[in-house]
Short mmCIF file of C-alpha atoms in Angstrom, two decimals:
data_model
loop_
_atom_site.label_atom_id
_atom_site.label_comp_id
_atom_site.label_asym_id
_atom_site.label_seq_id
_atom_site.Cartn_x
_atom_site.Cartn_y
_atom_site.Cartn_z
CA MET R 1391 -36.48 -4.61 15.05
CA GLU R 1392 -34.62 -5.55 11.92
CA LYS R 1393 -31.57 -7.66 12.57
CA VAL R 1394 -28.62 -6.42 10.53
CA ILE R 1395 -25.89 -8.70 11.77
CA ASP R 1396 -26.44 -12.02 13.44
CA ILE R 1397 -23.60 -14.09 14.84
CA GLN R 1398 -23.99 -17.65 16.04
CA HIS R 1399 -21.42 -19.86 17.75
CA LEU R 1400 -18.56 -17.75 16.42
CA SER R 1401 -15.08 -18.93 17.34
CA LYS R 1402 -11.64 -17.75 16.35
CA SER R 1403 -8.25 -19.21 17.14
CA PHE R 1404 -4.79 -17.97 16.36
CA GLY R 1405 -2.89 -21.23 16.32
CA ALA R 1406 -3.61 -22.99 19.57
CA HIS R 1407 -4.77 -19.80 21.23
CA GLU R 1408 -8.55 -19.53 21.29
CA VAL R 1409 -9.47 -15.84 21.20
CA LEU R 1410 -13.22 -16.11 20.72
CA LYS R 1411 -15.30 -18.95 22.13
CA ASP R 1412 -18.80 -19.68 20.97
CA ILE R 1413 -20.03 -16.10 20.62
CA ASP R 1414 -23.73 -15.44 20.02
CA PHE R 1415 -24.47 -11.85 19.25
CA SER R 1416 -26.69 -9.75 17.06
CA VAL R 1417 -27.04 -6.14 15.99
CA ASP R 1418 -30.35 -4.47 15.27
CA LYS R 1419 -30.79 -1.59 12.90
CA GLY R 1420 -30.19 1.75 14.60
CA GLU R 1421 -28.57 0.29 17.69
CA VAL R 1422 -25.48 1.80 19.26
CA ILE R 1423 -23.58 -0.99 20.96
CA CYS R 1424 -20.44 -0.53 23.01
CA ILE R 1425 -18.17 -3.49 23.58
CA ILE R 1426 -16.05 -3.18 26.71
CA GLY R 1427 -13.59 -5.46 28.45
CA SER R 1428 -9.92 -5.85 29.30
CA SER R 1429 -7.18 -5.98 26.70
CA GLY R 1430 -6.97 -9.43 25.16
CA SER R 1431 -10.59 -10.26 25.91
CA GLY R 1432 -11.36 -10.57 22.18
CA LYS R 1433 -13.28 -7.31 21.59
CA SER R 1434 -11.29 -6.20 18.56
CA THR R 1435 -11.15 -9.70 17.14
CA LEU R 1436 -14.94 -9.91 17.32
CA LEU R 1437 -15.21 -6.67 15.38
CA ARG R 1438 -12.64 -7.79 12.83
CA CYS R 1439 -14.44 -11.10 12.35
CA ILE R 1440 -17.57 -9.18 11.41
CA ASN R 1441 -15.97 -7.51 8.38
CA LEU R 1442 -13.77 -10.53 7.74
CA LEU R 1443 -10.43 -8.83 8.34
CA GLU R 1444 -10.03 -11.96 10.43
CA LYS R 1445 -11.46 -15.17 9.12
CA PRO R 1446 -13.60 -16.86 11.77
CA SER R 1447 -12.53 -20.39 12.67
CA GLY R 1448 -16.07 -21.57 13.23
CA GLY R 1449 -19.68 -20.50 13.55
CA LYS R 1450 -21.94 -18.43 11.39
CA VAL R 1451 -22.10 -14.73 10.57
CA THR R 1452 -25.16 -13.51 8.70
CA TYR R 1453 -25.72 -10.07 7.29
CA LYS R 1454 -29.36 -9.28 6.49
CA GLY R 1455 -30.08 -12.99 6.31
CA LYS R 1456 -27.15 -13.85 4.04
CA ASN R 1457 -24.35 -16.08 5.25
CA ILE R 1458 -21.18 -14.09 4.64
CA LEU R 1459 -18.90 -17.03 5.30
CA ASP R 1460 -20.26 -18.76 2.23
CA ASN R 1461 -17.46 -19.04 -0.36
CA LYS R 1462 -19.70 -17.65 -3.07
CA HIS R 1463 -20.45 -14.55 -1.05
CA ASP R 1464 -18.91 -11.39 -2.50
CA ILE R 1465 -16.88 -10.14 0.44
CA TYR R 1466 -15.78 -6.96 -1.36
CA ALA R 1467 -19.37 -5.80 -1.88
CA TYR R 1468 -20.21 -6.82 1.67
CA ARG R 1469 -17.37 -4.79 3.16
CA THR R 1470 -18.68 -1.60 1.56
CA LYS R 1471 -21.77 -2.01 3.76
CA LEU R 1472 -19.62 -1.83 6.88
CA GLY R 1473 -17.56 1.24 7.68
CA MET R 1474 -14.48 0.58 9.76
CA VAL R 1475 -12.59 3.06 11.92
CA PHE R 1476 -9.23 1.84 13.21
CA GLN R 1477 -7.31 2.61 16.35
CA GLN R 1478 -4.32 3.71 14.24
CA PHE R 1479 -6.48 5.73 11.78
CA ASN R 1480 -4.85 4.10 8.74
CA LEU R 1481 -5.53 7.00 6.41
CA PHE R 1482 -4.10 6.40 2.95
CA ASN R 1483 -0.75 8.20 3.13
CA ASN R 1484 -0.58 8.89 -0.59
CA HIS R 1485 -3.94 10.68 -0.70
CA ASN R 1486 -4.95 14.02 0.71
CA VAL R 1487 -7.96 14.42 3.00
CA LEU R 1488 -10.52 14.79 0.22
CA SER R 1489 -9.06 12.02 -1.86
CA ASN R 1490 -9.03 9.67 1.14
CA CYS R 1491 -12.79 10.07 1.27
CA MET R 1492 -13.20 9.71 -2.50
CA VAL R 1493 -10.97 6.84 -3.55
CA GLY R 1494 -13.25 4.11 -2.22
CA GLN R 1495 -16.31 5.68 -3.77
CA LEU R 1496 -14.58 6.00 -7.14
CA THR R 1497 -12.91 2.62 -7.35
CA VAL R 1498 -15.29 0.36 -5.45
CA LEU R 1499 -18.71 1.99 -5.68
CA LYS R 1500 -17.94 3.41 -9.15
CA ARG R 1501 -19.52 6.73 -8.34
CA SER R 1502 -18.84 9.67 -10.63
CA LYS R 1503 -16.19 12.16 -9.60
CA GLU R 1504 -18.74 14.91 -8.97
CA GLU R 1505 -20.94 12.70 -6.82
CA ALA R 1506 -17.98 11.29 -4.89
CA LYS R 1507 -16.72 14.77 -4.18
CA ALA R 1508 -20.13 15.99 -3.03
CA VAL R 1509 -20.56 12.99 -0.72
CA ALA R 1510 -17.03 13.35 0.64
CA MET R 1511 -17.55 17.05 1.33
CA LYS R 1512 -20.84 16.31 3.06
CA TYR R 1513 -19.23 13.94 5.53
CA LEU R 1514 -16.09 16.02 5.96
CA LYS R 1515 -18.44 18.78 7.12
CA VAL R 1516 -20.10 16.37 9.53
CA VAL R 1517 -16.73 15.71 11.18
CA GLY R 1518 -15.63 19.34 10.87
CA MET R 1519 -12.67 18.72 8.57
CA GLU R 1520 -13.94 20.36 5.38
CA GLN R 1521 -11.27 23.06 5.51
CA TYR R 1522 -8.47 20.53 5.40
CA VAL R 1523 -9.29 18.91 2.06
CA ASN R 1524 -5.81 19.64 0.69
CA ALA R 1525 -3.86 18.39 3.66
CA LYS R 1526 -1.94 15.13 3.61
CA PRO R 1527 -2.40 12.75 6.56
CA ARG R 1528 1.13 13.41 7.84
CA GLN R 1529 0.22 17.07 8.30
CA LEU R 1530 -2.71 16.38 10.64
CA SER R 1531 -2.97 15.76 14.36
CA GLY R 1532 -4.24 12.43 15.68
CA GLY R 1533 -7.72 13.72 16.40
CA GLN R 1534 -7.96 15.27 12.95
CA LYS R 1535 -6.78 12.07 11.32
CA GLN R 1536 -9.38 10.06 13.18
CA ARG R 1537 -12.15 12.45 12.16
CA VAL R 1538 -11.07 12.15 8.53
CA ALA R 1539 -11.03 8.37 8.93
CA ILE R 1540 -14.61 8.55 10.18
CA ALA R 1541 -15.57 10.71 7.19
CA ARG R 1542 -13.85 8.24 4.86
CA ALA R 1543 -15.89 5.37 6.28
CA LEU R 1544 -19.12 7.40 6.19
CA SER R 1545 -18.51 8.39 2.57
CA MET R 1546 -19.15 4.80 1.56
CA GLU R 1547 -22.60 5.25 3.16
CA PRO R 1548 -22.46 1.98 5.07
CA ASP R 1549 -25.29 0.33 6.99
CA VAL R 1550 -23.17 -0.27 10.06
CA MET R 1551 -20.15 1.56 11.42
CA LEU R 1552 -17.51 -0.42 13.28
CA PHE R 1553 -15.19 1.50 15.60
CA ASP R 1554 -12.13 -0.36 16.84
CA GLU R 1555 -10.89 1.60 19.87
CA PRO R 1556 -11.08 4.88 17.93
CA THR R 1557 -9.68 7.02 20.74
CA SER R 1558 -7.07 4.72 22.26
CA ALA R 1559 -4.17 6.13 20.24
CA LEU R 1560 -5.09 9.76 20.92
CA ASP R 1561 -3.81 12.31 23.39
CA PRO R 1562 -6.36 12.93 26.15
CA GLU R 1563 -7.02 16.40 24.72
CA MET R 1564 -8.03 14.99 21.37
CA VAL R 1565 -10.30 12.25 22.63
CA GLY R 1566 -13.08 14.77 23.15
CA GLU R 1567 -13.27 15.98 19.56
CA VAL R 1568 -13.57 12.43 18.23
CA LEU R 1569 -16.15 11.36 20.83
CA LYS R 1570 -18.18 14.48 20.03
CA VAL R 1571 -18.38 13.46 16.37
CA MET R 1572 -19.33 9.93 17.36
CA LYS R 1573 -22.08 11.18 19.65
CA GLU R 1574 -23.54 13.21 16.78
CA LEU R 1575 -23.50 10.12 14.60
CA ALA R 1576 -25.19 8.04 17.27
CA LYS R 1577 -27.93 10.65 17.57
CA SER R 1578 -28.49 10.57 13.81
CA GLY R 1579 -29.66 6.98 14.07
CA LEU R 1580 -26.64 5.27 12.53
CA THR R 1581 -26.07 1.67 13.56
CA MET R 1582 -22.79 1.63 15.46
CA LEU R 1583 -20.63 -1.00 17.03
CA VAL R 1584 -17.94 0.55 19.21
CA VAL R 1585 -15.07 -1.21 20.92
CA THR R 1586 -13.98 1.27 23.54
CA HIS R 1587 -12.31 1.97 26.83
CA GLU R 1588 -14.28 5.21 27.21
CA MET R 1589 -16.77 4.20 29.89
CA GLY R 1590 -18.36 7.66 29.97
CA PHE R 1591 -19.14 7.42 26.28
CA ALA R 1592 -20.52 3.89 26.66
CA LYS R 1593 -22.75 4.98 29.51
CA GLU R 1594 -24.07 8.07 27.80
CA VAL R 1595 -24.48 7.06 24.18
CA SER R 1596 -25.06 3.35 23.84
CA ASN R 1597 -28.35 1.45 23.83
CA ARG R 1598 -26.60 -1.72 24.81
CA VAL R 1599 -23.30 -2.54 26.46
CA VAL R 1600 -21.52 -5.82 25.90
CA PHE R 1601 -18.88 -6.88 28.40
CA MET R 1602 -16.38 -9.40 27.09
CA ASP R 1603 -14.01 -11.45 29.17
CA LYS R 1604 -11.57 -14.16 28.05
CA GLY R 1605 -13.16 -14.67 24.66
CA VAL R 1606 -16.79 -14.87 25.71
CA ILE R 1607 -19.58 -12.37 26.18
CA ALA R 1608 -19.78 -12.32 29.96
CA GLU R 1609 -22.69 -9.95 30.26
CA GLU R 1610 -24.79 -7.67 28.13
CA GLY R 1611 -27.58 -5.27 28.80
CA ASN R 1612 -28.56 -1.64 28.79
CA PRO R 1613 -25.97 0.79 30.14
CA GLU R 1614 -27.80 1.47 33.43
CA GLN R 1615 -27.88 -2.21 34.21
CA ILE R 1616 -24.26 -2.89 33.29
CA PHE R 1617 -22.79 0.14 35.00
CA ASN R 1618 -25.07 0.37 38.04
CA ASN R 1619 -26.23 -3.17 38.60
CA PRO R 1620 -23.96 -5.73 36.99
CA THR R 1621 -24.99 -9.28 37.80
CA GLU R 1622 -21.64 -10.92 37.08
CA SER R 1623 -18.83 -10.56 39.55
CA ARG R 1624 -16.22 -10.26 36.79
CA THR R 1625 -18.13 -7.31 35.31
CA ARG R 1626 -18.08 -5.66 38.71
CA GLU R 1627 -14.36 -6.31 39.07
CA PHE R 1628 -13.59 -4.90 35.65
CA LEU R 1629 -15.69 -1.81 36.19
CA SER R 1630 -14.24 -1.05 39.59
CA ARG R 1631 -10.77 -1.46 38.11
CA VAL R 1632 -11.30 0.94 35.22
CA LEU R 1633 -13.53 3.43 36.99
CA ASN R 1634 -11.31 3.74 40.07
CA ALA R 1635 -8.21 4.11 37.97
CA LYS R 1636 -9.57 7.30 36.49
CA MET W 5 48.54 12.55 -20.98
CA LYS W 6 49.14 14.67 -24.01
CA LEU W 7 46.48 17.33 -24.16
CA GLY W 8 47.08 17.69 -27.85
CA TRP W 9 46.09 14.11 -28.47
CA LEU W 10 43.02 14.42 -26.29
CA LYS W 11 41.86 17.44 -28.26
CA GLU W 12 42.56 15.72 -31.55
CA ILE W 13 40.62 12.60 -30.55
CA ILE W 14 37.64 14.66 -29.51
CA VAL W 15 37.71 16.82 -32.63
CA ASN W 16 38.08 13.88 -35.00
CA ASN W 17 35.76 11.42 -33.29
CA TRP W 18 33.11 13.37 -31.44
CA PRO W 19 30.22 12.08 -33.57
CA MET W 20 31.17 8.50 -32.62
CA PHE W 21 31.38 9.34 -28.93
CA ILE W 22 28.07 11.16 -28.98
CA ARG W 23 26.38 8.36 -30.90
CA GLY W 24 27.81 5.82 -28.47
CA ALA W 25 26.65 7.81 -25.47
CA GLY W 26 23.25 8.17 -27.12
CA VAL W 27 22.91 4.41 -27.61
CA THR W 28 24.03 3.80 -24.03
CA LEU W 29 21.47 6.25 -22.68
CA TYR W 30 18.76 4.90 -24.95
CA ILE W 31 19.30 1.27 -23.94
CA SER W 32 19.54 2.08 -20.24
CA ILE W 33 16.49 4.35 -20.18
CA ILE W 34 14.25 1.90 -22.02
CA GLY W 35 15.76 -1.02 -20.10
CA THR W 36 15.20 0.64 -16.74
CA ILE W 37 11.62 1.62 -17.56
CA LEU W 38 10.67 -1.81 -18.92
CA GLY W 39 12.54 -3.48 -16.07
CA SER W 40 10.63 -1.39 -13.53
CA PHE W 41 7.33 -2.41 -15.09
CA ILE W 42 8.37 -6.05 -14.95
CA GLY W 43 9.39 -5.52 -11.33
CA LEU W 44 6.06 -3.92 -10.41
CA LEU W 45 4.07 -6.69 -12.12
CA VAL W 46 6.08 -9.46 -10.50
CA GLY W 47 5.88 -7.66 -7.17
CA ILE W 48 2.07 -7.42 -7.39
CA VAL W 49 1.71 -11.09 -8.28
CA ARG W 50 4.12 -12.28 -5.61
CA THR W 51 2.21 -10.44 -2.87
CA ILE W 52 -1.25 -11.82 -3.74
CA PRO W 53 -2.54 -13.42 -0.52
CA MET W 54 -2.41 -17.20 -0.91
CA PRO W 55 -5.94 -18.70 -1.08
CA GLU W 56 -6.41 -21.49 1.43
CA ARG W 57 -7.46 -24.12 -1.05
CA GLY W 58 -8.73 -24.76 -4.54
CA ILE W 59 -7.47 -24.42 -8.09
CA LYS W 60 -6.50 -20.76 -7.59
CA ARG W 61 -4.00 -21.80 -4.93
CA ILE W 62 -2.36 -24.31 -7.26
CA ILE W 63 -2.12 -21.80 -10.13
CA LEU W 64 -0.70 -19.14 -7.85
CA LYS W 65 1.89 -21.58 -6.49
CA ILE W 66 3.02 -22.49 -10.00
CA VAL W 67 3.20 -18.85 -11.11
CA ASN W 68 5.15 -17.90 -7.98
CA GLY W 69 7.54 -20.78 -8.64
CA ILE W 70 8.18 -19.59 -12.18
CA LEU W 71 8.71 -16.03 -11.01
CA SER W 72 11.22 -16.98 -8.34
CA ALA W 73 13.08 -19.12 -10.84
CA TYR W 74 13.23 -16.10 -13.16
CA ILE W 75 14.52 -13.84 -10.39
CA GLU W 76 17.08 -16.34 -9.12
CA PHE W 77 18.40 -17.12 -12.60
CA PHE W 78 18.86 -13.56 -13.78
CA ARG W 79 20.26 -12.32 -10.50
CA GLY W 80 22.56 -15.30 -10.26
CA THR W 81 24.33 -15.09 -13.62
CA PRO W 82 26.45 -12.28 -15.11
CA MET W 83 24.74 -10.07 -17.69
CA ILE W 84 27.69 -10.46 -20.03
CA VAL W 85 27.12 -14.22 -20.11
CA GLN W 86 23.35 -13.81 -20.47
CA ALA W 87 23.99 -11.54 -23.45
CA MET W 88 26.08 -14.20 -25.17
CA VAL W 89 23.65 -17.01 -24.37
CA ILE W 90 20.56 -15.10 -25.45
CA TYR W 91 21.99 -13.47 -28.55
CA TYR W 92 23.98 -16.38 -29.97
CA GLY W 93 21.65 -18.99 -28.51
CA SER W 94 18.62 -17.55 -30.23
CA ALA W 95 20.56 -17.37 -33.48
CA GLN W 96 21.73 -20.97 -33.27
CA ALA W 97 18.63 -22.61 -31.84
CA PHE W 98 15.86 -20.76 -33.65
CA HIS W 99 17.81 -19.18 -36.53
CA LEU W 100 16.60 -15.93 -35.12
CA ASP W 101 18.57 -12.91 -36.28
CA MET W 102 17.85 -10.52 -33.46
CA ASN W 103 18.42 -6.87 -34.00
CA ARG W 104 21.37 -6.04 -31.73
CA ALA W 105 19.72 -3.04 -30.13
CA VAL W 106 16.52 -5.02 -29.48
CA ALA W 107 18.56 -7.85 -27.98
CA ALA W 108 20.39 -5.33 -25.81
CA ILE W 109 17.17 -3.76 -24.53
CA PHE W 110 15.70 -7.20 -23.91
CA ILE W 111 18.69 -8.32 -21.86
CA VAL W 112 18.90 -5.13 -19.82
CA SER W 113 15.13 -5.14 -19.20
CA ILE W 114 14.81 -8.67 -17.91
CA ASN W 115 17.93 -8.23 -15.85
CA THR W 116 16.66 -5.03 -14.28
CA GLY W 117 13.26 -6.69 -13.89
CA ALA W 118 14.75 -9.43 -11.75
CA TYR W 119 16.38 -6.95 -9.41
CA MET W 120 13.40 -4.60 -9.40
CA SER W 121 11.04 -7.46 -8.49
CA GLU W 122 12.82 -7.94 -5.22
CA ILE W 123 13.06 -4.20 -4.63
CA VAL W 124 9.32 -3.83 -5.26
CA ARG W 125 8.47 -6.79 -3.05
CA GLY W 126 10.56 -5.28 -0.29
CA GLY W 127 8.77 -1.98 -0.83
CA ILE W 128 5.34 -3.62 -0.62
CA VAL W 129 6.22 -5.60 2.49
CA SER W 130 7.47 -2.43 4.19
CA ILE W 131 4.12 -0.61 3.78
CA ASP W 132 2.19 -0.50 7.06
CA LYS W 133 -0.30 -3.33 7.36
CA GLY W 134 -2.93 -0.78 8.35
CA GLN W 135 -2.95 0.58 4.79
CA PHE W 136 -3.90 -2.84 3.44
CA GLU W 137 -6.54 -3.30 6.12
CA ALA W 138 -8.08 0.11 5.54
CA ALA W 139 -8.24 -0.60 1.81
CA ALA W 140 -9.77 -4.02 2.43
CA ALA W 141 -12.28 -2.52 4.87
CA ILE W 142 -13.71 -0.19 2.22
CA GLY W 143 -14.06 -3.09 -0.20
CA MET W 144 -10.96 -2.92 -2.35
CA ASN W 145 -9.57 -6.15 -3.77
CA HIS W 146 -5.83 -6.86 -4.17
CA ILE W 147 -5.45 -5.09 -7.53
CA LYS W 148 -7.34 -1.97 -6.43
CA THR W 149 -5.43 -1.87 -3.16
CA MET W 150 -2.18 -2.10 -5.06
CA LEU W 151 -3.03 0.48 -7.73
CA HIS W 152 -4.66 3.13 -5.59
CA VAL W 153 -3.05 2.78 -2.19
CA VAL W 154 0.07 0.65 -1.99
CA LEU W 155 2.02 1.06 -5.23
CA PRO W 156 1.97 4.87 -5.25
CA GLN W 157 3.65 4.73 -1.84
CA VAL W 158 5.98 1.93 -2.91
CA ILE W 159 7.07 3.78 -6.04
CA ARG W 160 8.00 6.83 -4.00
CA ASN W 161 9.90 4.71 -1.50
CA ILE W 162 11.83 2.67 -4.05
CA LEU W 163 12.76 5.63 -6.25
CA PRO W 164 16.28 5.85 -4.79
CA ALA W 165 16.79 2.14 -5.50
CA THR W 166 15.40 2.59 -9.00
CA GLY W 167 17.83 5.43 -9.58
CA ASN W 168 20.56 3.12 -8.46
CA GLU W 169 19.47 0.53 -11.04
CA PHE W 170 19.45 3.22 -13.72
CA VAL W 171 23.00 4.28 -12.92
CA ILE W 172 24.12 0.65 -12.86
CA ASN W 173 22.46 0.14 -16.24
CA ILE W 174 24.26 3.12 -17.80
CA LYS W 175 27.55 1.60 -16.74
CA ASP W 176 26.71 -2.03 -17.37
CA THR W 177 25.50 -1.59 -20.92
CA SER W 178 29.24 -1.53 -21.65
CA VAL W 179 29.28 -5.31 -21.35
CA LEU W 180 26.94 -5.47 -24.34
CA ASN W 181 29.93 -4.71 -26.55
CA VAL W 182 30.36 -8.50 -26.60
CA ILE W 183 27.38 -8.70 -28.92
CA SER W 184 28.64 -5.65 -30.83
CA VAL W 185 26.03 -3.18 -29.73
CA SER W 186 27.40 0.21 -30.71
CA GLU W 187 27.20 1.76 -27.26
CA LEU W 188 29.80 4.07 -25.77
CA TYR W 189 32.36 1.42 -24.75
CA PHE W 190 32.17 -0.26 -28.15
CA GLN W 191 32.59 3.07 -29.96
CA THR W 192 35.52 4.05 -27.76
CA LYS W 193 37.22 0.74 -28.46
CA THR W 194 36.84 1.43 -32.17
CA VAL W 195 38.25 4.94 -31.82
CA ALA W 196 41.16 3.68 -29.77
CA GLY W 197 41.77 0.89 -32.25
CA ASN W 198 42.13 3.45 -35.02
CA ASN W 199 44.59 5.79 -33.31
CA PHE W 200 46.19 3.46 -30.72
CA ARG W 201 45.61 6.14 -28.09
CA TYR W 202 43.86 3.96 -25.50
CA PHE W 203 44.30 6.15 -22.47
CA GLU W 204 43.07 9.38 -24.06
CA SER W 205 40.13 7.71 -25.81
CA PHE W 206 38.92 5.95 -22.71
CA PHE W 207 39.45 9.07 -20.65
CA VAL W 208 36.88 10.78 -22.87
CA ALA W 209 34.51 7.81 -22.39
CA CYS W 210 35.05 7.99 -18.65
CA VAL W 211 34.05 11.66 -18.53
CA LEU W 212 31.00 10.97 -20.71
CA TYR W 213 29.85 8.08 -18.47
CA PHE W 214 30.21 10.28 -15.41
CA ILE W 215 28.27 13.15 -16.97
CA MET W 216 25.43 10.75 -17.80
CA THR W 217 25.22 9.09 -14.39
CA PHE W 218 25.59 12.36 -12.50
CA THR W 219 22.85 14.08 -14.51
CA VAL W 220 20.50 11.14 -14.06
CA THR W 221 21.03 11.09 -10.30
CA ARG W 222 20.28 14.83 -10.05
CA ILE W 223 17.14 14.55 -12.17
CA LEU W 224 15.81 11.65 -10.09
CA ARG W 225 16.48 13.54 -6.88
CA ALA W 226 14.48 16.51 -8.18
CA PHE W 227 11.70 14.12 -9.21
CA GLU W 228 11.61 12.66 -5.69
CA ARG W 229 11.16 16.12 -4.21
CA LYS W 230 8.37 16.85 -6.67
CA LEU W 231 6.57 13.63 -5.71
CA ASP W 232 6.75 14.55 -2.03
CA GLY W 233 4.64 17.61 -2.76
CA PRO W 234 4.58 20.85 -0.84
CA ASP W 235 5.26 20.80 2.89
CA ASN W 236 2.31 23.05 3.66
CA TYR W 237 -1.37 22.93 2.89
CA THR W 238 -3.89 25.70 2.38
CA MET W 239 -7.08 25.88 4.37
CA MET W 240 -10.27 25.93 2.36
CA GLY W 241 -13.07 28.34 3.26
CA ASN W 242 -13.19 30.42 6.40
CA GLN W 243 -11.16 29.69 9.44
CA MET W 244 -13.57 28.31 11.95
CA GLN W 245 -13.19 26.64 15.30
CA VAL W 246 -14.36 23.04 15.26
#
């Protein structure tokens, strides 16, 4: 398996507060990895350290063998290789649906207008939002916004997709439509890293589940093992808490 | 008020009033536009994330220092005094004979620029952090983020404040009479000096100032609505359940 992202001894502190402690973690091409854990366990921070929205305090992050923390590394080019989907969607408010999916292609990848439009339309179809090209973000529902945000990230044709709690800000009714799109993407062989509270999704779709607790990776393994046979007591506690609450 | 006098002043002096109003409008339009550009530029520079170390950090610190000095100085002194200092100062120190209209536009622009810089910075700071993060996540640098994502939203949001600056400029160009720019106040003073009818002459000026500011406010309001775009969108292709 080809390693796309490799993280060694990663740490991150906000002031005196240590959010990530000595994380070792890697992502293979084509893997779908779900990161689960309680709020404040460092899941989102780990994801944000990967595309450098947060600057790691220590350790090493390599992408296809290149150290991305090197000062000479072009972080703007690197970020185009990672698609990010946010909890709060963060669609560009001044652009309509189509333009949201085109602006990155035009300004960063320097694609032609025709090509950018064709690519954007292709991915808007994938997420089922091709009819809404003229709509502004404020006119869409949460689920629709999130699907456009996924299309926007896909339009950059990244190697890895990062999902930061993509359904946590949605009404229960709308969670389904977003998860359905994500399942399709997982089936297509895209490399995905998903921070989520949707245990059903993690169980069904992922190849590997990572359980984080208090800034460390407490346990990782395939979904059957994590959900049916966790070795760590804190994994068991967490799972019984979230699964019984449902 | 003697209506007869009012009529006579208008009939005899209307070209002067119109010319004065024209100069006032001209200086305030150009001044507001240039000032807004200055404000946008300064706003962009002042929101560049500070690098943690290195030569870039030092340069950015120096530039930011100069820019805040500029803003503080021009916001902190009256425009009437700046006009005197700049116009007569440049003549005395550099033997520079500035064209009065150019000097006027220069003074109004840098003054507006100082105010607009803070308005723009406030506008940028008020944009949701998620917009910056989303732009960063697809690989945009600061300039691209500003041009394609942030500033279009900022410009819409600060339009009311910009309109305010414009209205203030229309009124405040009157202080430029101290360097004998032939704007509306200066022209009115001349008219009144000829006929000794101060009240009637300045009443005409008053009405003209109000017509200008009121029209400008209405136009900007219409422009705001146009920028907001239609409230509805049209579906493309067939209606299909997704």
